XYZ file of C-alpha atoms in Angstrom:
651
model
C 9.922 64.550 -24.339
C 10.633 61.683 -26.923
C 7.435 58.481 -27.171
C 10.844 56.382 -26.595
C 12.032 58.727 -23.022
C 8.094 58.534 -21.797
C 8.451 53.984 -21.824
C 11.535 53.927 -20.642
C 9.930 55.998 -17.732
C 6.906 54.217 -17.391
C 7.348 51.833 -14.509
C 4.379 49.696 -13.845
C 2.624 47.026 -12.292
C 3.101 46.050 -16.255
C 6.885 45.907 -16.106
C 6.196 43.081 -12.361
C 6.953 39.564 -14.176
C 5.832 36.990 -11.490
C 7.854 33.841 -12.631
C 5.465 30.990 -12.018
C 6.581 27.406 -10.299
C 10.658 25.562 -10.981
C 10.801 29.013 -13.348
C 12.730 31.021 -10.554
C 15.337 27.568 -10.953
C 16.176 27.655 -14.884
C 16.405 32.239 -15.161
C 19.129 32.418 -11.680
C 19.955 28.526 -11.594
C 23.058 29.818 -10.168
C 21.251 31.886 -7.246
C 20.122 27.478 -6.457
C 23.133 26.055 -6.923
C 26.345 27.797 -7.214
C 27.089 27.382 -10.793
C 26.060 26.050 -13.852
C 29.531 24.116 -14.405
C 31.033 21.943 -12.846
C 30.225 22.401 -8.921
C 27.313 23.137 -9.437
C 26.721 19.743 -11.862
C 26.704 18.024 -8.981
C 25.634 19.870 -6.247
C 22.625 17.984 -7.675
C 23.529 14.523 -7.037
C 24.044 15.842 -3.742
C 21.216 17.220 -3.232
C 18.942 13.637 -4.415
C 21.098 12.432 -1.966
C 20.402 14.530 1.066
C 16.892 13.369 1.139
C 18.826 8.976 1.235
C 20.601 10.506 3.982
C 17.596 12.528 5.602
C 15.590 9.521 5.650
C 18.562 7.337 7.025
C 18.905 10.368 10.263
C 15.445 9.171 10.894
C 16.168 5.920 11.092
C 14.253 4.059 8.145
C 16.498 3.926 6.048
C 19.900 1.744 5.503
C 20.913 1.668 2.228
C 21.986 3.761 -0.912
C 22.646 4.027 -4.054
C 23.977 6.116 -6.453
C 24.999 4.906 -10.344
C 25.443 7.110 -13.808
C 24.425 5.861 -16.348
C 24.846 5.702 -20.082
C 23.272 8.622 -21.369
C 25.361 10.566 -18.367
C 22.043 10.781 -16.781
C 22.268 9.716 -12.730
C 19.683 7.470 -10.429
C 19.313 7.378 -6.781
C 17.502 4.693 -5.026
C 16.997 4.201 -1.334
C 15.263 1.438 0.950
C 13.564 4.280 2.742
C 9.572 4.573 3.133
C 9.076 6.521 -0.284
C 8.077 9.927 -0.776
C 4.043 10.718 0.167
C 2.054 9.230 -2.350
C -1.424 10.599 -1.569
C -3.327 13.790 -1.338
C -1.876 17.065 0.061
C -5.100 19.353 1.722
C -3.890 22.817 0.630
C -2.033 22.233 -2.681
C -4.891 19.477 -3.655
C -2.434 16.811 -5.715
C 0.031 13.949 -5.155
C 2.449 14.708 -2.296
C 4.994 13.400 -4.867
C 4.580 16.250 -7.176
C 4.302 18.817 -4.568
C 8.059 17.810 -2.907
C 8.963 16.831 -6.723
C 8.000 20.526 -8.241
C 7.619 23.479 -5.486
C 10.208 24.797 -4.031
C 10.799 24.322 -0.264
C 8.167 21.909 0.114
C 9.528 18.759 1.944
C 9.337 17.046 5.449
C 12.431 18.321 6.387
C 10.374 21.355 7.073
C 8.098 19.336 9.543
C 10.573 18.399 12.387
C 8.026 16.185 13.396
C 9.395 14.020 10.437
C 13.384 15.042 10.432
C 15.153 16.434 13.355
C 17.879 17.551 11.237
C 18.610 17.209 7.363
C 21.141 17.466 5.427
C 21.296 19.764 2.036
C 24.070 22.518 2.196
C 20.784 25.502 0.214
C 17.448 23.678 0.988
C 16.922 23.563 -2.236
C 15.599 20.215 -2.635
C 14.276 18.288 -5.323
C 12.271 19.872 -6.603
C 15.645 22.424 -8.160
C 16.997 19.187 -9.739
C 13.868 18.628 -11.482
C 13.571 22.555 -13.147
C 17.533 22.175 -13.860
C 16.254 18.633 -15.158
C 15.702 18.105 -18.539
C 13.811 14.934 -17.713
C 13.594 13.166 -14.449
C 11.463 9.988 -13.144
C 10.986 9.093 -9.791
C 9.018 5.984 -8.435
C 7.812 5.612 -5.320
C 7.879 1.330 -3.628
C 4.957 1.868 -0.950
C 1.784 0.970 0.581
C 2.437 -2.569 -1.350
C 2.674 -0.313 -5.193
C 4.386 1.057 -6.881
C 3.863 4.685 -7.654
C 5.627 6.996 -10.696
C 5.287 10.591 -12.142
C 7.847 11.912 -14.968
C 8.440 15.465 -15.520
C 9.724 17.532 -18.270
C 12.221 20.633 -16.848
C 10.249 20.328 -13.324
C 6.554 20.217 -14.976
C 4.895 16.318 -15.092
C 4.488 14.986 -17.907
C 1.579 13.719 -16.350
C -0.619 12.436 -12.659
C 1.177 10.233 -10.426
C -0.103 7.132 -11.274
C 0.238 2.690 -9.664
C 2.516 1.571 -11.892
C 3.011 -1.565 -11.003
C 2.907 -4.277 -6.877
C 6.057 -4.506 -4.344
C 7.369 -6.439 -1.275
C 9.436 -3.067 -0.791
C 9.651 0.284 0.357
C 12.137 3.426 -0.694
C 11.910 6.015 -3.896
C 14.371 6.435 -7.094
C 15.144 8.918 -9.241
C 16.447 8.860 -12.008
C 17.140 13.103 -13.753
C 19.179 14.514 -16.898
C 20.458 17.601 -16.620
C 19.118 20.437 -18.932
C 22.333 20.567 -21.564
C 20.884 24.610 -22.331
C 21.619 25.496 -18.410
C 24.879 23.411 -17.716
C 28.274 23.967 -19.298
C 28.383 20.434 -18.074
C 26.822 17.396 -17.778
C 29.555 15.082 -17.828
C 29.487 13.358 -14.375
C 33.902 12.961 -12.724
C 33.309 9.894 -10.881
C 36.470 9.963 -8.585
C 34.232 13.821 -7.633
C 30.603 10.859 -6.825
C 33.133 8.394 -5.559
C 34.195 10.792 -2.380
C 31.387 12.498 -1.319
C 29.557 8.812 -1.068
C 32.535 7.725 1.190
C 32.909 10.255 3.233
C 29.362 9.605 3.492
C 29.501 7.121 5.176
C 32.318 7.340 7.240
C 29.795 10.613 8.769
C 27.052 8.472 9.291
C 27.984 4.685 10.404
C 26.734 1.584 9.595
C 24.620 2.270 5.930
C 25.173 1.178 3.334
C 26.312 3.197 -0.036
C 27.194 2.006 -3.768
C 27.770 4.157 -6.253
C 28.899 2.511 -9.605
C 29.446 3.982 -13.071
C 27.456 2.444 -16.222
C 28.829 4.303 -19.146
C 30.611 2.331 -21.463
C 34.912 2.635 -20.884
C 36.565 3.256 -24.170
C 38.503 -1.077 -24.463
C 36.902 -2.671 -21.576
C 34.245 -5.165 -23.202
C 30.571 -4.241 -22.095
C 29.364 -7.842 -20.277
C 32.355 -6.962 -17.912
C 30.306 -4.466 -15.949
C 29.707 -1.139 -14.321
C 33.537 0.776 -15.598
C 33.392 1.544 -11.977
C 31.203 -0.168 -8.494
C 32.626 1.074 -5.578
C 30.709 0.049 -1.768
C 31.296 1.801 1.602
C 29.982 0.679 4.568
C 31.441 1.698 7.948
C 30.716 0.308 11.620
C 32.946 3.330 12.926
C 32.421 6.294 11.553
C 34.791 8.887 12.623
C 37.094 6.267 14.135
C 37.411 4.283 10.011
C 36.863 7.826 8.297
C 40.660 8.982 10.970
C 42.409 5.775 9.869
C 41.658 6.754 5.939
C 42.639 10.002 6.565
C 46.093 9.179 8.336
C 46.828 6.474 6.431
C 49.990 7.484 4.633
C 50.749 9.179 8.062
C 53.218 7.849 11.180
C 50.170 7.781 13.794
C 52.031 8.828 17.757
C 49.307 5.957 19.372
C 47.112 2.712 18.506
C 43.883 4.325 18.525
C 42.536 7.847 17.900
C 40.708 9.503 20.693
C 37.126 9.360 20.079
C 34.231 11.301 21.446
C 30.121 10.329 21.534
C 27.684 12.026 23.070
C 24.851 14.921 22.891
C 24.785 18.212 24.612
C 21.692 20.437 25.339
C 19.917 18.335 22.661
C 22.894 18.622 19.892
C 24.743 14.775 19.406
C 28.583 15.082 19.047
C 30.724 12.926 17.348
C 34.878 14.013 17.456
C 37.673 10.926 16.398
C 41.335 12.806 16.578
C 44.686 11.280 15.954
C 47.806 13.046 16.513
C 51.063 12.271 13.915
C 54.316 12.811 13.814
C 53.496 15.271 10.488
C 53.759 19.616 11.461
C 50.073 20.181 9.921
C 46.898 20.753 11.059
C 44.231 19.077 9.871
C 40.793 19.247 10.821
C 37.516 18.213 9.092
C 34.051 20.018 10.346
C 30.576 18.913 9.759
C 27.110 19.683 10.734
C 24.366 18.150 9.589
C 26.963 15.939 7.107
C 28.057 19.624 4.624
C 31.631 20.564 5.160
C 31.762 23.628 7.190
C 35.958 25.005 5.632
C 35.274 27.921 7.524
C 34.710 26.060 10.648
C 32.092 28.503 12.713
C 31.467 28.105 16.848
C 30.903 23.955 16.169
C 34.811 24.183 15.494
C 35.802 26.809 18.028
C 33.911 25.141 20.366
C 36.314 21.597 19.998
C 40.127 24.083 20.025
C 38.718 25.860 23.110
C 37.384 22.464 25.201
C 41.535 20.738 23.036
C 43.461 23.324 24.208
C 42.114 24.313 28.053
C 42.419 20.211 28.684
C 45.660 19.572 27.284
C 46.989 22.250 29.198
C 45.522 21.409 32.096
C 47.016 18.206 32.112
C 50.339 19.418 31.197
C 50.506 21.602 33.666
C 49.698 18.851 36.338
C 52.506 16.128 34.347
C 55.373 18.801 35.385
C 56.463 18.204 32.134
C 55.776 21.966 30.576
C 57.765 23.626 34.110
C 60.515 21.102 32.740
C 60.746 21.755 29.465
C 60.619 25.861 30.068
C 58.782 26.581 27.318
C 55.662 29.085 25.741
C 52.794 26.765 25.003
C 50.193 28.738 22.863
C 46.422 26.565 21.391
C 47.832 25.636 18.054
C 51.175 23.646 19.899
C 48.533 21.250 20.555
C 47.262 20.427 16.717
C 50.060 20.445 15.085
C 50.226 17.022 13.846
C 47.059 16.697 14.826
C 43.843 14.816 12.508
C 41.156 15.810 13.292
C 37.215 14.970 12.556
C 34.288 16.853 13.673
C 30.930 16.006 12.638
C 26.862 17.913 15.729
C 23.883 17.611 13.862
C 21.549 21.079 14.745
C 17.988 20.916 14.183
C 18.181 24.943 12.481
C 21.853 25.350 11.289
C 22.565 29.072 10.423
C 25.393 29.543 8.279
C 27.515 32.492 7.232
C 30.494 33.789 5.271
C 31.580 33.753 2.229
C 30.783 30.707 1.244
C 27.608 30.059 2.847
C 30.039 27.528 5.160
C 30.701 28.698 8.824
C 28.191 27.729 11.644
C 27.358 30.654 13.128
C 24.902 29.409 16.163
C 26.033 30.360 18.979
C 24.521 27.221 21.236
C 26.375 24.496 18.963
C 30.210 26.121 20.850
C 29.330 25.234 24.408
C 28.158 22.536 23.810
C 31.210 20.875 21.643
C 33.558 22.534 24.578
C 31.451 20.672 27.351
C 32.037 17.267 26.035
C 35.549 17.630 24.228
C 36.359 18.891 27.823
C 35.372 15.929 29.260
C 35.566 13.699 27.240
C 39.385 13.586 26.651
C 40.497 14.914 30.834
C 38.586 11.098 31.077
C 40.950 9.664 28.240
C 43.789 11.666 29.343
C 43.462 9.910 33.312
C 42.903 6.569 31.485
C 45.581 6.255 28.929
C 48.945 8.022 31.337
C 51.450 7.053 27.998
C 49.118 8.261 25.376
C 49.015 11.497 27.303
C 52.478 11.439 27.713
C 53.167 11.215 23.877
C 50.618 13.922 22.712
C 52.344 16.188 25.418
C 55.166 15.786 24.263
C 54.055 16.463 20.689
C 53.114 20.151 21.941
C 56.172 21.143 23.641
C 58.069 19.861 20.439
C 56.215 21.627 18.542
C 56.253 25.057 20.819
C 59.689 24.627 20.754
C 59.820 25.055 17.169
C 56.698 27.763 16.472
C 58.946 29.784 18.443
C 61.457 28.119 15.904
C 59.103 29.076 12.783
C 58.005 32.497 14.113
C 61.787 34.210 13.634
C 61.473 32.726 10.136
C 58.457 34.880 9.998
C 59.059 37.424 10.797
C 62.274 37.999 8.280
C 59.321 37.437 5.481
C 57.297 40.008 6.822
C 60.477 42.480 7.892
C 60.069 44.432 4.007
C 57.497 46.718 3.414
C 55.790 44.623 0.386
C 55.222 47.241 -1.564
C 58.377 49.314 -1.919
C 60.393 48.445 -4.504
C 63.025 47.819 -2.122
C 60.886 45.022 -0.282
C 60.384 42.731 -4.118
C 61.524 40.052 -4.628
C 65.050 40.259 -7.363
C 64.097 38.314 -9.759
C 60.560 40.013 -9.293
C 59.607 41.411 -13.116
C 56.224 43.320 -11.895
C 53.666 44.714 -13.228
C 52.215 48.349 -13.662
C 48.788 47.986 -12.711
C 48.400 49.054 -8.724
C 44.836 47.079 -8.923
C 45.074 43.288 -6.835
C 42.077 41.969 -8.455
C 43.365 42.670 -12.469
C 46.981 41.570 -11.439
C 48.104 38.139 -12.181
C 51.147 35.989 -11.010
C 53.693 34.221 -12.576
C 55.999 31.567 -11.182
C 57.741 29.900 -13.321
C 59.930 27.210 -13.489
C 63.445 28.367 -14.703
C 65.581 31.603 -15.486
C 65.455 30.375 -19.272
C 61.737 29.945 -19.108
C 61.348 32.876 -16.664
C 63.499 35.355 -19.838
C 61.067 34.142 -22.944
C 57.779 35.576 -19.715
C 59.974 38.288 -19.396
C 60.115 39.658 -22.736
C 56.729 37.944 -24.060
C 53.810 39.272 -20.901
C 51.707 41.830 -20.844
C 54.008 44.084 -18.427
C 50.316 46.786 -17.812
C 48.727 43.557 -15.265
C 51.603 40.544 -16.079
C 54.275 39.707 -12.921
C 57.466 36.874 -14.181
C 58.897 35.466 -10.534
C 61.884 32.127 -11.689
C 62.049 29.196 -9.373
C 64.971 28.421 -9.223
C 64.386 24.378 -8.855
C 61.731 22.500 -7.495
C 61.224 23.849 -3.411
C 61.022 22.440 -0.439
C 58.781 19.527 0.284
C 56.355 21.250 3.181
C 54.725 18.269 3.323
C 58.146 16.696 4.860
C 58.956 19.634 6.750
C 59.266 21.616 9.814
C 57.174 24.870 9.651
C 60.546 27.066 10.062
C 62.112 25.107 7.705
C 60.126 26.735 5.273
C 60.381 29.868 6.173
C 64.274 30.070 5.768
C 63.393 28.743 2.344
C 64.035 31.924 0.047
C 62.584 30.339 -2.864
C 59.654 30.125 -0.251
C 59.879 33.658 1.399
C 59.971 34.459 -2.077
C 56.636 33.586 -2.791
C 55.508 35.405 -0.052
C 57.519 38.623 0.045
C 55.973 38.196 -4.534
C 52.754 38.478 -3.064
C 52.331 40.674 0.172
C 50.328 38.858 2.163
C 51.200 38.041 5.274
C 50.889 35.318 8.184
C 48.205 35.852 11.338
C 44.769 37.252 11.771
C 42.924 38.434 15.475
C 41.547 34.880 15.518
C 43.824 32.666 13.827
C 47.778 33.188 14.516
C 48.416 30.913 11.555
C 45.686 31.982 8.854
C 47.230 34.120 5.165
C 46.272 37.435 5.902
C 44.877 38.162 2.814
C 44.932 42.140 3.000
C 47.733 42.898 0.652
C 47.089 40.824 -2.191
C 49.309 42.152 -4.847
C 47.395 39.512 -7.898
C 44.248 38.140 -7.980
C 45.333 35.531 -9.401
C 48.180 33.044 -8.900
C 49.833 31.021 -11.876
C 52.246 28.010 -11.450
C 53.976 28.069 -15.406
C 56.180 24.823 -15.926
C 57.754 22.513 -17.969
C 55.195 19.944 -19.058
C 57.371 16.945 -18.581
C 57.033 14.544 -15.449
C 59.514 17.369 -13.921
C 57.353 19.795 -14.150
C 54.671 17.933 -13.004
C 56.791 17.418 -9.308
C 56.731 20.710 -9.515
C 53.008 21.891 -9.259
C 52.445 19.102 -7.226
C 55.578 21.024 -5.028
C 53.708 23.950 -5.847
C 50.665 22.494 -4.441
C 51.701 21.099 -1.732
C 53.153 24.242 -0.532
C 49.826 27.060 -1.503
C 47.324 23.683 -0.043
C 49.234 23.544 3.554
C 50.498 27.605 3.278
C 48.404 29.468 1.822
C 44.829 26.846 1.419
C 42.946 31.007 1.525
C 44.544 32.074 -1.909
C 42.768 27.962 -2.518
C 40.150 29.077 -1.620
C 39.056 32.330 -2.659
C 39.543 30.892 -6.395
C 43.050 33.204 -6.619
C 45.307 29.911 -8.186
C 45.769 28.536 -12.004
C 47.199 26.350 -13.422
C 49.629 27.016 -16.801
C 48.851 24.473 -19.802
C 50.983 24.795 -22.401
C 51.530 22.591 -25.545
C 52.810 20.306 -25.900
C 53.150 20.296 -29.760
C 53.910 22.151 -32.681
C 52.904 20.651 -35.673
C 53.755 22.999 -38.578
C 54.332 22.683 -42.161
C 53.899 25.481 -44.721
C 52.861 28.221 -43.178
C 49.916 26.703 -41.897
C 51.316 26.232 -38.253
C 48.588 23.523 -35.540
C 49.486 24.184 -30.939
C 48.129 20.457 -29.697
C 47.565 20.259 -26.566
C 47.243 16.669 -26.099
C 47.934 13.243 -28.248
C 44.716 12.801 -30.046
C 44.615 16.980 -30.693
C 48.944 16.191 -32.673
C 46.807 13.012 -34.183
C 43.561 15.495 -35.202
C 46.503 18.080 -36.754
C 47.715 15.175 -38.744
C 45.029 14.466 -40.508
C 44.719 17.997 -41.231
C 47.870 18.594 -42.608
C 48.512 15.406 -43.983
C 52.119 13.114 -43.011
C 54.240 14.863 -45.878
C 56.785 17.620 -45.438
C 55.310 18.330 -42.135
C 57.560 18.546 -39.178
C 56.634 17.838 -35.413
C 58.594 19.629 -32.580
C 57.710 18.713 -28.757
C 57.692 20.168 -26.392
C 60.065 19.455 -23.948
C 59.863 22.716 -21.733
C 58.918 25.946 -21.685
C 63.056 27.297 -23.277
C 62.335 26.840 -26.230
C 59.832 28.166 -26.818
C 60.612 31.876 -28.349
C 58.545 35.155 -25.890
C 56.119 34.888 -29.109
C 55.292 31.741 -28.779
C 55.147 31.472 -25.148
C 52.635 34.240 -25.267
C 50.760 33.552 -27.755
C 49.935 29.817 -26.880
C 50.220 30.357 -22.479
C 50.032 33.688 -21.525
C 47.319 35.243 -23.772
C 44.376 35.958 -22.425
C 42.436 34.797 -25.343
C 44.223 32.177 -26.391
C 45.369 30.295 -23.063
C 44.346 28.008 -21.603
C 44.227 27.953 -17.724
C 43.320 25.337 -14.971
C 41.141 27.112 -11.983
C 42.116 25.097 -8.265
C 39.458 23.449 -6.731
C 39.221 22.447 -3.735
C 36.153 20.046 -3.291
C 36.508 17.954 -0.589
C 38.623 18.651 1.926
C 39.223 15.839 3.163
C 40.013 13.823 -0.127
C 42.420 16.129 -0.758
C 44.015 16.121 2.767
C 44.738 12.331 2.251
C 46.028 12.597 -1.266
C 48.470 15.719 -0.624
C 49.448 13.126 2.210
C 50.186 10.565 0.256
C 52.254 12.529 -3.068
C 54.595 14.288 -0.871
C 54.967 11.090 1.990
C 57.170 8.473 2.410
C 55.243 5.332 0.671
C 55.858 4.999 -2.894
C 53.156 1.675 -3.880
C 50.096 4.183 -2.920
C 51.874 7.391 -4.432
C 52.674 4.896 -7.881
C 48.623 3.569 -7.293
C 47.372 7.111 -7.314
C 49.539 8.304 -10.455
C 49.279 5.409 -12.769
C 44.665 5.573 -12.002
C 44.419 8.677 -11.730
C 47.424 10.831 -15.142
C 44.677 10.686 -17.513
C 42.357 12.268 -16.126
C 43.719 16.372 -16.165
C 41.650 18.522 -17.794
C 40.706 22.317 -19.135
C 38.596 23.608 -15.776
C 38.787 26.617 -16.845
């Protein structure tokens, strides 16, 4: 046996590495904050803000201030009690230093300090400190200002007094470590939506957010580039009004439920509108539980049982002669469920599904009792709801027949696939991708230019149905939408949810929308994304949906060619090549590129720029889609003008 082999097999105590302090966070950051990309970067802010929210939930904080500073650092300040600074008995150092440098150290683990606390991963501010190039903390407490600075989680000096004050609270400023994160540029709108959400979920808290980064073309003396202030007196009722702003509501006021069952505070607001989608958003300790859980199950069971009992009692169901299911009670319903749980147990793929069994019964009981009282006290609204349910039941029966037409064929049989689909050869969904391409011309180029081993092409004929304004059976009757279902191999309905998407036979793990780089192409993108968000959200949640990014220009001079994806890139290319003898081609459509060009710019994994579609904030996405695809033009125009310049390449 060679020395090398002996060394490899010599596994002893010396091979065991112990990571001290916060080193583990820096070595495996994704384990603690999810990833080191856009989402993880913004999660740092949420962890710090969660500490301030905990103070507010405990009744000691009324104001929270968040700022993106000029150097892209972030400041979070509150007027709570301030992190304790006295000596910690076991650690023999300031409690402030313990909180900032030790994982799982803080008041939220002491139920005498906080009854409930937020924070999805529970890693706290020490994790933020570990992943920051620099952090400075000021504590206002006991009439003094205390301070400590850190570099990559390590204190630069002991906690010291730097002044006197008559206020209380904590101020934390941190700069994310550029050696850890792939991007360190914060997106103001992403943080803004989370602050808005927190203000609605915690009524009575004053939250201000501003962006101090210099905006090109704006005089710095004019103040911050952006500044927004949120304060909600009615909490979830204001939240519902915000979400349904672009929908026609069926009741003048939202139904509001607030109370406590078995020591669990429960707050619910719900409103019926004239749409055909179910929009329910659930939260536990301010965490958006995308995958639902026991609180959502309790809400659904309480809602269905109570409404059905009222509808039976009214005689309206017998007169309508229609069979009612649980789904019918939720069509056109916007609802927000917020519970506070002392010891939440999360499960599911993304750890955003509540598993506490005791919460289901508590929510079910609260909904049943309070909704029954509401229906008895508001007979006109109750009648409107039952009429909506009956209409939904009739539409569901029509949708079921239309859906059966979609699912009749065997998706793995070539005879069952759409005629225009050019399928790929590989049978492993994880290796396969499908392009939904605008028009037959571009579809022809894509079919010729693709890699047949793993790339499938399905040309779309014109613009698909706007599902935001269509009843469900109309969607399933649409030939283009039926082709999408059949090509993907998915079906509708699971044992848990009759409208959920069944992904067990999904044929591709990359679903790519490829349209022209013009206004019509953007419209088709929006129609497709609306369809996926309303009918196939599971595809987006699992990271399967992408937008292709074809180039806007080809700059050519002699035998040199430059593809440009933006106006800035075109201008830069013109400075590379000069003005003389240069030819600039503006691509108005995919069909203008030959198969080789389409491959090398938009389809080749080595060169293409794909934008992965993600949902950072489900409630915000719900509102945006209802606004973009609804009938009200002014808010749509304002949104497009405000956001058109923010398109970025994510993946």
